[in-house]
PDB file of C-alpha atoms in Angstrom:
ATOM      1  CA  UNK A   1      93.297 158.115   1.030  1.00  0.00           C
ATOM      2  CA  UNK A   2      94.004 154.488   0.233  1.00  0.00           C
ATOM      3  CA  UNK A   3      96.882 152.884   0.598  1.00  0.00           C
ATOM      4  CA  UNK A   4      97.847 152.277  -3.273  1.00  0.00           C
ATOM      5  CA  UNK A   5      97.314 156.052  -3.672  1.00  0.00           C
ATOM      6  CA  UNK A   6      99.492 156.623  -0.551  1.00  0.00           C
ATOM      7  CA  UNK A   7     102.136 154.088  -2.112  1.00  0.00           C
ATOM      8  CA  UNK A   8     101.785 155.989  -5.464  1.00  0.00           C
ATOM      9  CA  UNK A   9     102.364 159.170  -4.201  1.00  0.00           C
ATOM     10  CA  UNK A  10     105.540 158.328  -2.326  1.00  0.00           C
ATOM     11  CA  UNK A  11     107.371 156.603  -5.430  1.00  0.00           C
ATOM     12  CA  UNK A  12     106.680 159.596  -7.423  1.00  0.00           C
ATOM     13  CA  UNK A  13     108.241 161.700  -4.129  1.00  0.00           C
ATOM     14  CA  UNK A  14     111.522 159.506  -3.913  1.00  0.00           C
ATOM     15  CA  UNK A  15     111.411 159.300  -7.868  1.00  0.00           C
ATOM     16  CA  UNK A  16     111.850 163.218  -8.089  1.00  0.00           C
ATOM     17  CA  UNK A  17     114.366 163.129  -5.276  1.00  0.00           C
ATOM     18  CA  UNK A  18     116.782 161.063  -6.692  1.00  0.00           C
ATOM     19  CA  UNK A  19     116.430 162.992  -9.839  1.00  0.00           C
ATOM     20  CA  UNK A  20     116.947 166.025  -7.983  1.00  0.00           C
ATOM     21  CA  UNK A  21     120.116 164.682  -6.283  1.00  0.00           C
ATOM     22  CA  UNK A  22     121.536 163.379  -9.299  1.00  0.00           C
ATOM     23  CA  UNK A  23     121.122 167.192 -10.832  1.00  0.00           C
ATOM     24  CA  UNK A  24     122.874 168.343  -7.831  1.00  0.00           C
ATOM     25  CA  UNK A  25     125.640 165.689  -8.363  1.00  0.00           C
ATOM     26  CA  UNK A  26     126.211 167.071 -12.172  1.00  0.00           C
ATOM     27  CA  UNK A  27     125.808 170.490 -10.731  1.00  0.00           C
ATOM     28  CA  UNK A  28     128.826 169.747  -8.110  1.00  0.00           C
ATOM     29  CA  UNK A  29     130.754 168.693 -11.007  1.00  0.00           C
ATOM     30  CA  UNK A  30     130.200 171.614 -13.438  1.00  0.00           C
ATOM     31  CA  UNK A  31     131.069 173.892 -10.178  1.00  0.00           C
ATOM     32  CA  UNK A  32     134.604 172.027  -9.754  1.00  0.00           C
ATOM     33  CA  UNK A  33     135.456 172.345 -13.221  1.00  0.00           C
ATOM     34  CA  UNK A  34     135.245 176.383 -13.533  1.00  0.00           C
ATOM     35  CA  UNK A  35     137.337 176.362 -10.703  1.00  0.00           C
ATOM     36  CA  UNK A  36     140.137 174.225 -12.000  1.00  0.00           C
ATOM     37  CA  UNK A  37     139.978 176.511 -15.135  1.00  0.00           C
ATOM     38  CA  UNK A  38     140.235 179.564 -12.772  1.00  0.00           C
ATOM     39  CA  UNK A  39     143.724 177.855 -11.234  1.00  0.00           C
ATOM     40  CA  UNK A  40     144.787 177.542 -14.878  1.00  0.00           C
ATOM     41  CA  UNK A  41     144.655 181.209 -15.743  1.00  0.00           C
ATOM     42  CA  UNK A  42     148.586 181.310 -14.388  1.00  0.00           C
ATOM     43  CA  UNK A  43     149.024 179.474 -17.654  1.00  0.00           C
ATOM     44  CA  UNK A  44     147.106 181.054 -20.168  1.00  0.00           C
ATOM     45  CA  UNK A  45     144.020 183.078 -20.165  1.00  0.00           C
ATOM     46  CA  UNK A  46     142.481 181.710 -23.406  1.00  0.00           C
ATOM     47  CA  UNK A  47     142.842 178.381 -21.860  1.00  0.00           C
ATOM     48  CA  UNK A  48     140.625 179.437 -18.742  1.00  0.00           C
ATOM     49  CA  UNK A  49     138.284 181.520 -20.967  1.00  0.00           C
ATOM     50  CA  UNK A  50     137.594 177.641 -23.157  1.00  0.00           C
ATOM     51  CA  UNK A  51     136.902 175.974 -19.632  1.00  0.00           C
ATOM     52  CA  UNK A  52     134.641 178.299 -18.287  1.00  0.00           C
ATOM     53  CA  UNK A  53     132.551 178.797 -21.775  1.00  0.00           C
ATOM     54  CA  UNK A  54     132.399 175.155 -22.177  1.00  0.00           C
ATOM     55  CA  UNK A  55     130.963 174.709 -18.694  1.00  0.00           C
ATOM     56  CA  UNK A  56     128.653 177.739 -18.949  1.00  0.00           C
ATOM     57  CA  UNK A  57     126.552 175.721 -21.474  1.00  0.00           C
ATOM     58  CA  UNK A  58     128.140 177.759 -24.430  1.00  0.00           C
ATOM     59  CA  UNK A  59     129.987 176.255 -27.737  1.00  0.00           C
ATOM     60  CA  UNK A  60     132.589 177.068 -30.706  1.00  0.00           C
ATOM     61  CA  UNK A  61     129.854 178.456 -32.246  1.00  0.00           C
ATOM     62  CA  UNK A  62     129.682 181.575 -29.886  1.00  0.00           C
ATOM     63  CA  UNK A  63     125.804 181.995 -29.718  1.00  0.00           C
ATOM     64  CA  UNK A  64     125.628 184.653 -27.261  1.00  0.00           C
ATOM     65  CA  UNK A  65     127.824 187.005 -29.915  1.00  0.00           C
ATOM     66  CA  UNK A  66     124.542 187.387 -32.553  1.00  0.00           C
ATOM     67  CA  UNK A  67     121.840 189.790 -31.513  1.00  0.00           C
ATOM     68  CA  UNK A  68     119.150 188.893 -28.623  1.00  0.00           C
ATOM     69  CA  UNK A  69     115.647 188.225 -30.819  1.00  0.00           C
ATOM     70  CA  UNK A  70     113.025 187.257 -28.250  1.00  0.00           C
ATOM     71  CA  UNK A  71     110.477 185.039 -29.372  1.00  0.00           C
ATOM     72  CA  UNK A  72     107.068 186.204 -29.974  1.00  0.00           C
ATOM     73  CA  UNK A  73     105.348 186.988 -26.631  1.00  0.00           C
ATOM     74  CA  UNK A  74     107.971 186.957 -24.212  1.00  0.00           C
ATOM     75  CA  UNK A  75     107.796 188.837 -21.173  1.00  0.00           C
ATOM     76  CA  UNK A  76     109.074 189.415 -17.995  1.00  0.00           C
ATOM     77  CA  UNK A  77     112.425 190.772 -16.977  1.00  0.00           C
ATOM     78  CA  UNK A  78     115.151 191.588 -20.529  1.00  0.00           C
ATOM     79  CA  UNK A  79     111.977 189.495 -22.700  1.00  0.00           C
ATOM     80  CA  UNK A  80     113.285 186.095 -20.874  1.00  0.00           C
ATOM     81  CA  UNK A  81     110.019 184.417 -20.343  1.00  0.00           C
ATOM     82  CA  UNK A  82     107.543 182.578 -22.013  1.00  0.00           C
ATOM     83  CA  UNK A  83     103.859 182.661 -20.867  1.00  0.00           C
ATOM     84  CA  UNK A  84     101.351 180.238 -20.809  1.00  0.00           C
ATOM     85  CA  UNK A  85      97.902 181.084 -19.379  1.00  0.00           C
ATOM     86  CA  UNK A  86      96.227 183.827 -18.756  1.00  0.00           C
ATOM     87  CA  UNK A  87      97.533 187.237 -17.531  1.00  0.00           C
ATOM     88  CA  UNK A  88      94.708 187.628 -15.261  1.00  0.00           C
ATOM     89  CA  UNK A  89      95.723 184.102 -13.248  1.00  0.00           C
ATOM     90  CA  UNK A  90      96.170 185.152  -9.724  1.00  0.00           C
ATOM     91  CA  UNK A  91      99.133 182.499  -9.421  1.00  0.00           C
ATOM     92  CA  UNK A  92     102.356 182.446 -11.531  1.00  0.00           C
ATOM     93  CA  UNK A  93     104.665 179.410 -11.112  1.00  0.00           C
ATOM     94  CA  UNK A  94     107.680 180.442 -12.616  1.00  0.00           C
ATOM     95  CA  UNK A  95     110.021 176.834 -14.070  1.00  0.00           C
ATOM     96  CA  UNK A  96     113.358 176.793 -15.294  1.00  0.00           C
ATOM     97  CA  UNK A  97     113.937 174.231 -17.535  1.00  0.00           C
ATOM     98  CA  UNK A  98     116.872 172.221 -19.641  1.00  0.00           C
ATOM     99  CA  UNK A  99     115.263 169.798 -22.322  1.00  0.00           C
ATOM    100  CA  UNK A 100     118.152 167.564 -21.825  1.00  0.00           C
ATOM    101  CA  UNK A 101     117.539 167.093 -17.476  1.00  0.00           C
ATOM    102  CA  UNK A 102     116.318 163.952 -16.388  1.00  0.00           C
ATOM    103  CA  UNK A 103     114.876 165.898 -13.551  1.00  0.00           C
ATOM    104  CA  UNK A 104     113.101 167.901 -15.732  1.00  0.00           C
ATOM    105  CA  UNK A 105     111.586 164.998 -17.315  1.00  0.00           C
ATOM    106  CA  UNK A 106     110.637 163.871 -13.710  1.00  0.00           C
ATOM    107  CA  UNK A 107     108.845 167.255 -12.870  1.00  0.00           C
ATOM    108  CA  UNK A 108     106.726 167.466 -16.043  1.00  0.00           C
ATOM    109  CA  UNK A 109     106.017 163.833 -16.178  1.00  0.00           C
ATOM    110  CA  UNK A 110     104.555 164.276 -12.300  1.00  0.00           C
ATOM    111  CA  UNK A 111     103.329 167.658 -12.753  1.00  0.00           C
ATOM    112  CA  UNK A 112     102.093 168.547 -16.309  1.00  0.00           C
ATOM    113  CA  UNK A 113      98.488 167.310 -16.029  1.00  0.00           C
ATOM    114  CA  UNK A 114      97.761 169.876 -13.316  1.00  0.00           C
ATOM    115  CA  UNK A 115      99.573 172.655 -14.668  1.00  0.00           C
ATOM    116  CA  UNK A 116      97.643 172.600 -17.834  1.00  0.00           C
ATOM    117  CA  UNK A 117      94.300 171.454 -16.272  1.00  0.00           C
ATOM    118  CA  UNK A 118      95.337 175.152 -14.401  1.00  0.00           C
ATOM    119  CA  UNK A 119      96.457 177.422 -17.117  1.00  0.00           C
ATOM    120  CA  UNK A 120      94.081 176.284 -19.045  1.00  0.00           C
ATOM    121  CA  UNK A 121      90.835 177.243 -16.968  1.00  0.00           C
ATOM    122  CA  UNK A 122      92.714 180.641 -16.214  1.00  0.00           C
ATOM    123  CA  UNK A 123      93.715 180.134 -12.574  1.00  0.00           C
ATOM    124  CA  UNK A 124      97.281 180.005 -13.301  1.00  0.00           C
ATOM    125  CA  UNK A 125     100.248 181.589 -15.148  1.00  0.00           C
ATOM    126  CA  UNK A 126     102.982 179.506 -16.016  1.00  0.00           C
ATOM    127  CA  UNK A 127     106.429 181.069 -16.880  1.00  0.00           C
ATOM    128  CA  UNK A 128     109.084 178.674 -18.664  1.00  0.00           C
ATOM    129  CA  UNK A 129     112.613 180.051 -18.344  1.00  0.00           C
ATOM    130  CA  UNK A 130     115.274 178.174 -20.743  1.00  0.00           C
ATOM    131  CA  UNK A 131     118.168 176.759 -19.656  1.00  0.00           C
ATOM    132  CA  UNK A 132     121.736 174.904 -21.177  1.00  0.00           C
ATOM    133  CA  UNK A 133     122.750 173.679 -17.693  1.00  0.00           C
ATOM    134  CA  UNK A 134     123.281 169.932 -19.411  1.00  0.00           C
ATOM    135  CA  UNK A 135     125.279 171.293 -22.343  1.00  0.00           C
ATOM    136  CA  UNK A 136     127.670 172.475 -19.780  1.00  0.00           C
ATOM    137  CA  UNK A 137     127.955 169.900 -17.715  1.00  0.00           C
ATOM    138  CA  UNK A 138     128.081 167.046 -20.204  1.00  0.00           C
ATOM    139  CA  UNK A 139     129.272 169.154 -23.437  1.00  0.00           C
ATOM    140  CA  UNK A 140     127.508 169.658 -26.309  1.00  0.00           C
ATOM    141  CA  UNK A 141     124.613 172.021 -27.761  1.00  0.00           C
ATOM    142  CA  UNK A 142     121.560 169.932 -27.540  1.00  0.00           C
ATOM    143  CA  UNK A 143     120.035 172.112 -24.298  1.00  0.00           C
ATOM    144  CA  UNK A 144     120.988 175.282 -26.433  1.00  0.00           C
ATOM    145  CA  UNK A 145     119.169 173.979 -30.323  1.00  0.00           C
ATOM    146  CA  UNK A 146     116.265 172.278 -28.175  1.00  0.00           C
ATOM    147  CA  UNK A 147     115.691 175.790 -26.360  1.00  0.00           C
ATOM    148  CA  UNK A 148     116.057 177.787 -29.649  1.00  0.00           C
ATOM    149  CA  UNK A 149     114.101 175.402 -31.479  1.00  0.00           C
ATOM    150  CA  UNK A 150     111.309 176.104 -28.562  1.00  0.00           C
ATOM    151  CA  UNK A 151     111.321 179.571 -28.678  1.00  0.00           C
ATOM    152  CA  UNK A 152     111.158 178.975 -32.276  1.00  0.00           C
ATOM    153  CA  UNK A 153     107.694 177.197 -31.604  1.00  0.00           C
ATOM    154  CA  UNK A 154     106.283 179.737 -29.710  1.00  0.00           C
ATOM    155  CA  UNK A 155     107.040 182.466 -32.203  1.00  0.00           C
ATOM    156  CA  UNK A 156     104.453 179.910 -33.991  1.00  0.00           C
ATOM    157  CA  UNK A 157     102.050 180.142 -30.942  1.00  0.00           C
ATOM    158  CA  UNK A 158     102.565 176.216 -30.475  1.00  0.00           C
ATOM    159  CA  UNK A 159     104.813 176.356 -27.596  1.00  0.00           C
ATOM    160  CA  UNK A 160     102.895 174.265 -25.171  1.00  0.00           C
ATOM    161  CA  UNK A 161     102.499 171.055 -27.484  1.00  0.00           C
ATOM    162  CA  UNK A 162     106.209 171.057 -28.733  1.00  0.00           C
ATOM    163  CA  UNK A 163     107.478 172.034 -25.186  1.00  0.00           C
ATOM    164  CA  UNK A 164     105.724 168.480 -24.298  1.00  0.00           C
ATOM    165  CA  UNK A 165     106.782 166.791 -26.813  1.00  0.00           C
ATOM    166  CA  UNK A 166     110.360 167.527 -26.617  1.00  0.00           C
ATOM    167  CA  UNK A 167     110.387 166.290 -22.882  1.00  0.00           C
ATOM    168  CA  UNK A 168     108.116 163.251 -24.111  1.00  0.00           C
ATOM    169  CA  UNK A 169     111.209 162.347 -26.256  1.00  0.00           C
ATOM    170  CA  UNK A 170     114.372 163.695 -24.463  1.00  0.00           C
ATOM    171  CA  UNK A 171     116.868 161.451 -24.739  1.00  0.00           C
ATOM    172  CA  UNK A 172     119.257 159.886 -22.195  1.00  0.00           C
ATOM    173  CA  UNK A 173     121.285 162.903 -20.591  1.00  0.00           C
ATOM    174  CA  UNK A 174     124.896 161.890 -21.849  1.00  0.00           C
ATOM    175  CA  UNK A 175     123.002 161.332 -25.462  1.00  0.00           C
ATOM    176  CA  UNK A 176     123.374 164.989 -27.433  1.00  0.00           C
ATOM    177  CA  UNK A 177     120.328 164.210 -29.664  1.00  0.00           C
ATOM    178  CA  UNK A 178     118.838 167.306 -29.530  1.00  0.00           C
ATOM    179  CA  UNK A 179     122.238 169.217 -30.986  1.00  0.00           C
ATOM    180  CA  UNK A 180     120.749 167.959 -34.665  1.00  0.00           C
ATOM    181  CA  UNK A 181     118.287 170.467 -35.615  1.00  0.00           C
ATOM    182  CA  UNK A 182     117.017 167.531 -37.743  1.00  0.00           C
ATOM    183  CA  UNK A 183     115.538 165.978 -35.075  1.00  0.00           C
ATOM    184  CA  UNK A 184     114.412 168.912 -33.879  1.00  0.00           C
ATOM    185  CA  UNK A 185     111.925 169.639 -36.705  1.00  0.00           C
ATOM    186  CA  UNK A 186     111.626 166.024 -37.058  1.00  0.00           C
ATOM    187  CA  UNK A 187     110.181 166.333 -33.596  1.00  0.00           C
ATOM    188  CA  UNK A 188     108.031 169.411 -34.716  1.00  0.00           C
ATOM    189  CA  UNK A 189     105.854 166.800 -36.921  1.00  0.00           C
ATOM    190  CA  UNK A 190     103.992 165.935 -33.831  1.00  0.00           C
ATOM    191  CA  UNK A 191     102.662 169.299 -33.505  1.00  0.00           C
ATOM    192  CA  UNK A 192      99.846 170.139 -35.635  1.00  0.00           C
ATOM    193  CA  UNK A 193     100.749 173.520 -37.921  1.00  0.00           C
ATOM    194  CA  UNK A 194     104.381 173.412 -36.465  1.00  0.00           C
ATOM    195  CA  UNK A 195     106.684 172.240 -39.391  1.00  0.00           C
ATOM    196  CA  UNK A 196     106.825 174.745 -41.633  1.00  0.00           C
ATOM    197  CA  UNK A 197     109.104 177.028 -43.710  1.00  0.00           C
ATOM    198  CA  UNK A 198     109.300 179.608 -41.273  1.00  0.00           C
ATOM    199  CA  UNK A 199     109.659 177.144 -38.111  1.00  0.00           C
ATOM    200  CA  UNK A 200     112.225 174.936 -39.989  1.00  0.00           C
ATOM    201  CA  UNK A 201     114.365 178.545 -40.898  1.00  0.00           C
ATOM    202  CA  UNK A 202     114.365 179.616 -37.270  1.00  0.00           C
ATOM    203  CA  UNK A 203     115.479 176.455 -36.544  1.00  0.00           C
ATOM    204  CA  UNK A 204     118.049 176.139 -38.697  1.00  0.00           C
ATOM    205  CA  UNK A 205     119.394 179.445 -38.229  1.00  0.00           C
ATOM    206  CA  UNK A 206     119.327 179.209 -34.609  1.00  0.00           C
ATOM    207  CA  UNK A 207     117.640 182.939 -34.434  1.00  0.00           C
ATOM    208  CA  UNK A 208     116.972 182.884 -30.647  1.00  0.00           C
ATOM    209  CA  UNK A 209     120.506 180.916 -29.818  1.00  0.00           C
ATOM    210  CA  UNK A 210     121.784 184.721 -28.136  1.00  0.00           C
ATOM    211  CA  UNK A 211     118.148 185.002 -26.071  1.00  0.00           C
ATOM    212  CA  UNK A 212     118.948 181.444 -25.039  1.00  0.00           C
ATOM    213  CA  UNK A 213     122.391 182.337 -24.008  1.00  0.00           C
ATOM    214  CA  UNK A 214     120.721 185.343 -21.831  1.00  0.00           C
ATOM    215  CA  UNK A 215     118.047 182.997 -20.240  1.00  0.00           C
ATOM    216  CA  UNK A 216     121.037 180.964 -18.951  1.00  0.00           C
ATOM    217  CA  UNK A 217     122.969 183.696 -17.939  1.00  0.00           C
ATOM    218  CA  UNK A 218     120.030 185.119 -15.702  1.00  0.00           C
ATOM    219  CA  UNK A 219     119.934 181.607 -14.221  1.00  0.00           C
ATOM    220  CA  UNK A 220     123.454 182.026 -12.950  1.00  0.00           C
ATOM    221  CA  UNK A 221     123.352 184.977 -11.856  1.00  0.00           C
ATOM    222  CA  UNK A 222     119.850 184.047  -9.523  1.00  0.00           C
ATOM    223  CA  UNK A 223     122.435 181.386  -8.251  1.00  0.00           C
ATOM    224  CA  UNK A 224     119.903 178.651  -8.092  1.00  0.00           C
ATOM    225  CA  UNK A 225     120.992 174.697  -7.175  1.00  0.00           C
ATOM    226  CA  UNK A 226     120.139 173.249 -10.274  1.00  0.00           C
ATOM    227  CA  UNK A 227     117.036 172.521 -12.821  1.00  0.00           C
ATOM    228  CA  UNK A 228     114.547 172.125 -12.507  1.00  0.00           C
ATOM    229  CA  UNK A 229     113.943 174.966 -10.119  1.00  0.00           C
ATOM    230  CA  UNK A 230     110.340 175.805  -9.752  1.00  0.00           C
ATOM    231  CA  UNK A 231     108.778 178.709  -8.131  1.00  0.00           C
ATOM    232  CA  UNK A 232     104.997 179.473  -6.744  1.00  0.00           C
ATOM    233  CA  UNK A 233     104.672 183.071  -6.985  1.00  0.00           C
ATOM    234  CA  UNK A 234     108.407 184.022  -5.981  1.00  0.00           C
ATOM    235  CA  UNK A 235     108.452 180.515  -3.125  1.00  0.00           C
ATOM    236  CA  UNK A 236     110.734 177.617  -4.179  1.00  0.00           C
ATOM    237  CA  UNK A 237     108.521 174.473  -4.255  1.00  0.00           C
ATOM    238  CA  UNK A 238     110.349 171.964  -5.920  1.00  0.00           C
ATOM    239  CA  UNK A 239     113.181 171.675  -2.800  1.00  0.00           C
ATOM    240  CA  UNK A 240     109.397 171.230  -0.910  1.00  0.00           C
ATOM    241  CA  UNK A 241     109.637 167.588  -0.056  1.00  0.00           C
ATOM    242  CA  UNK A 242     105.920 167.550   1.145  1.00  0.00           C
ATOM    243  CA  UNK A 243     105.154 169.313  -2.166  1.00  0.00           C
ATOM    244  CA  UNK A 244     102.802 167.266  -4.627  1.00  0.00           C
ATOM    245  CA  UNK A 245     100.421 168.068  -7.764  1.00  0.00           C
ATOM    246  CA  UNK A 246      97.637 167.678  -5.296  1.00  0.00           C
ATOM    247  CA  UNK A 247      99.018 170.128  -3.165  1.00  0.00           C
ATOM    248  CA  UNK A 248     100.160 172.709  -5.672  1.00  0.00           C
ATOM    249  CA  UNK A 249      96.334 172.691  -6.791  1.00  0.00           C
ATOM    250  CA  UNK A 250      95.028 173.496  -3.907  1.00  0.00           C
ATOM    251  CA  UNK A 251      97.522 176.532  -3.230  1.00  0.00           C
ATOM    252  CA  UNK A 252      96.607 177.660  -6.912  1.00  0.00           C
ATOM    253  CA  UNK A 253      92.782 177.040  -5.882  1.00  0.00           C
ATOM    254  CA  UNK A 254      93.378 178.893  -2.339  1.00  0.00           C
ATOM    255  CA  UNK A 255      94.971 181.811  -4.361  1.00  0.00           C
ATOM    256  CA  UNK A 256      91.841 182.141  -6.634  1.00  0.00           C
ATOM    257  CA  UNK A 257      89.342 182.084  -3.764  1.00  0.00           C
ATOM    258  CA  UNK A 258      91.255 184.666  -2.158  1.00  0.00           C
TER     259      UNK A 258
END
C-alpha cells in the first residue's frame, strides 16, 4: 500500500472519529437535559413531560399520536426497516441514521460507494433504521420531515437515490432546513420519477411521522451511544477503529464465500 493511500485512509479514520465524538458530545447533552426535567417533576408534571418530549426528538405537533403507516416494503421487527438489496445477501449491515448528523454524513460519504457496489451485485442487505436524535438534541423537526419524507420515497421505490441525496445536501446540524417540507420535495427533483402528486401528499401530510416516531423509540430502547450506529450482521462496526470500506468488503466477500 503506498503511502498517499496509507495517509488517505487515516484522515478519513480521524475524520469519522471526531464526528463520532462530537455525536457523543450532543448525546451527553441530550442525556443531562431529561434528567434535569426528571428533578423538575416536584414542580409540575406537564413541565417534565415538555422536557423529556422535546429531547426525545418529538414536537407540538405530537406525531407519534396518528396511526403507524409503514412505508411500502418495510420489514423487520414492528415494519421498522427499510431494505435495500437482495433478501438472499448472506450479510445484512443494519445503519441507524438521522439526516440531520454530521456523523452520518461522515459514514455515507466514506462508506456509500461500497455499500452499493455490495447491495447492488446481491452480496449484501442493507437495513436503514430512521432516527430524530438531532431534533432532540438541537430542537426542531427537520430529522422527523426528512425521515417521513424518506419513507415517503420508498413507498415510491426510490429510496436509495433520495436517501443520498438528502445526506448530499444536509445542512449544518444547528440549521433546521429539513423541517420545511418545501425543501424536502424541492430536494425530491433530483430523483428521477420522485416528485409527484402522491410523493408531494405524503410529504405534506407527514403520513409516516408516527412510524418515524416508533423507529426512534426502538433506538432508545436498544440503548445505543449515538448515530450513526452501524451493525455487520448483529456486530457493532462503526465503534471498530480498525474498521474501513476496504475491510467491510472483504468481511461481506468472506461471508459470501462461506
Amino acid at each position: 500500500m503506498s503511502e498517499k493511500n496509507r495517509e488517505g485512509k487515516r484522515t478519513a479514520r480521524e475524520k469519522l472519529a471526531v464526528e463520532r465524538e462530537k455525536q457523543r458530545s450532543a448525546d451527553k447533552r441530550r442525556r443531562t437535559l431529561i434528567v434535569g426535567g426528571a428533578v423538575v417533576a416536584v414542580l409540575g408534571l406537564a413541565a417534565v413531560i415538555g422536557v423529556v418530549a422535546a429531547n426525545a426528538g418529538k414536537d407540538d405537533d405530537s406525531e407519534a399520536s396518528g396511526p403507524v403507516v409503514a412505508p411500502s416494503g418495510a420489514q423487520g421487527n414492528d415494519g421498522l426497516a427499510i431494505p435495500v438489496g437482495k433478501d438472499s445477501a448472506k450479510s445484512t449491515l443494519t445503519v441507524w441514521e438521522d439526516f440531520r448528523c454530521p456523523a452520518c454524513k461522515s459514514f455515507e460519504t466514506a462508506y456509500r460507494p461500497v455499500i452499493h457496489e455490495l447491495t447492488n451485485a446481491g452480496q449484501l442487505k442493507a437495513e436503514y433504521h430512521l432516527v430524530t436524535l438531532i431534533d432532540g438534541n438541537m430542537r426542531g423537526t427537520g430529522s422527523r420531515n426528512a425521515a417521513n419524507a424518506a419513507a415517503c420515497a420508498q413507498d415510491a421505490g426510490k429510496f436509495p437515490a433520495y436517501h443520498d441525496v438528502l445526506f448530499d445536501n444536509q445542512p449544518p446540524e444547528a440549521d433546521d432546513a429539513y423541517a420545511d417540507n418545501g425543501k424536502l420535495i424541492e430536494l425530491a427533483g433530483q430523483v428521477d420519477g420522485l416528485d409527484t402528486p402522491a410523493f408531494r401528499a405524503c410529504v405534506e401530510d407527514g403520513k409516516h411521522n408516527s412510524w418515524v416516531a416508533k423507529s426512534h423509540q426502538a433506538f432508545d430502547k436498544a440503548d445505543f451511544s449515538g448515530t450513526p450506529t452501524v451493525l455487520f450482521d448483529g456486530k457493532n462496526i462503526y465503534q471498530d477503529r480498525t474498521m474501513t470500506p476496504a475491510k467491510l468488503k472483504q468481511m461481506v466477500q468472506e461471508a459470501n464465500q462461506r
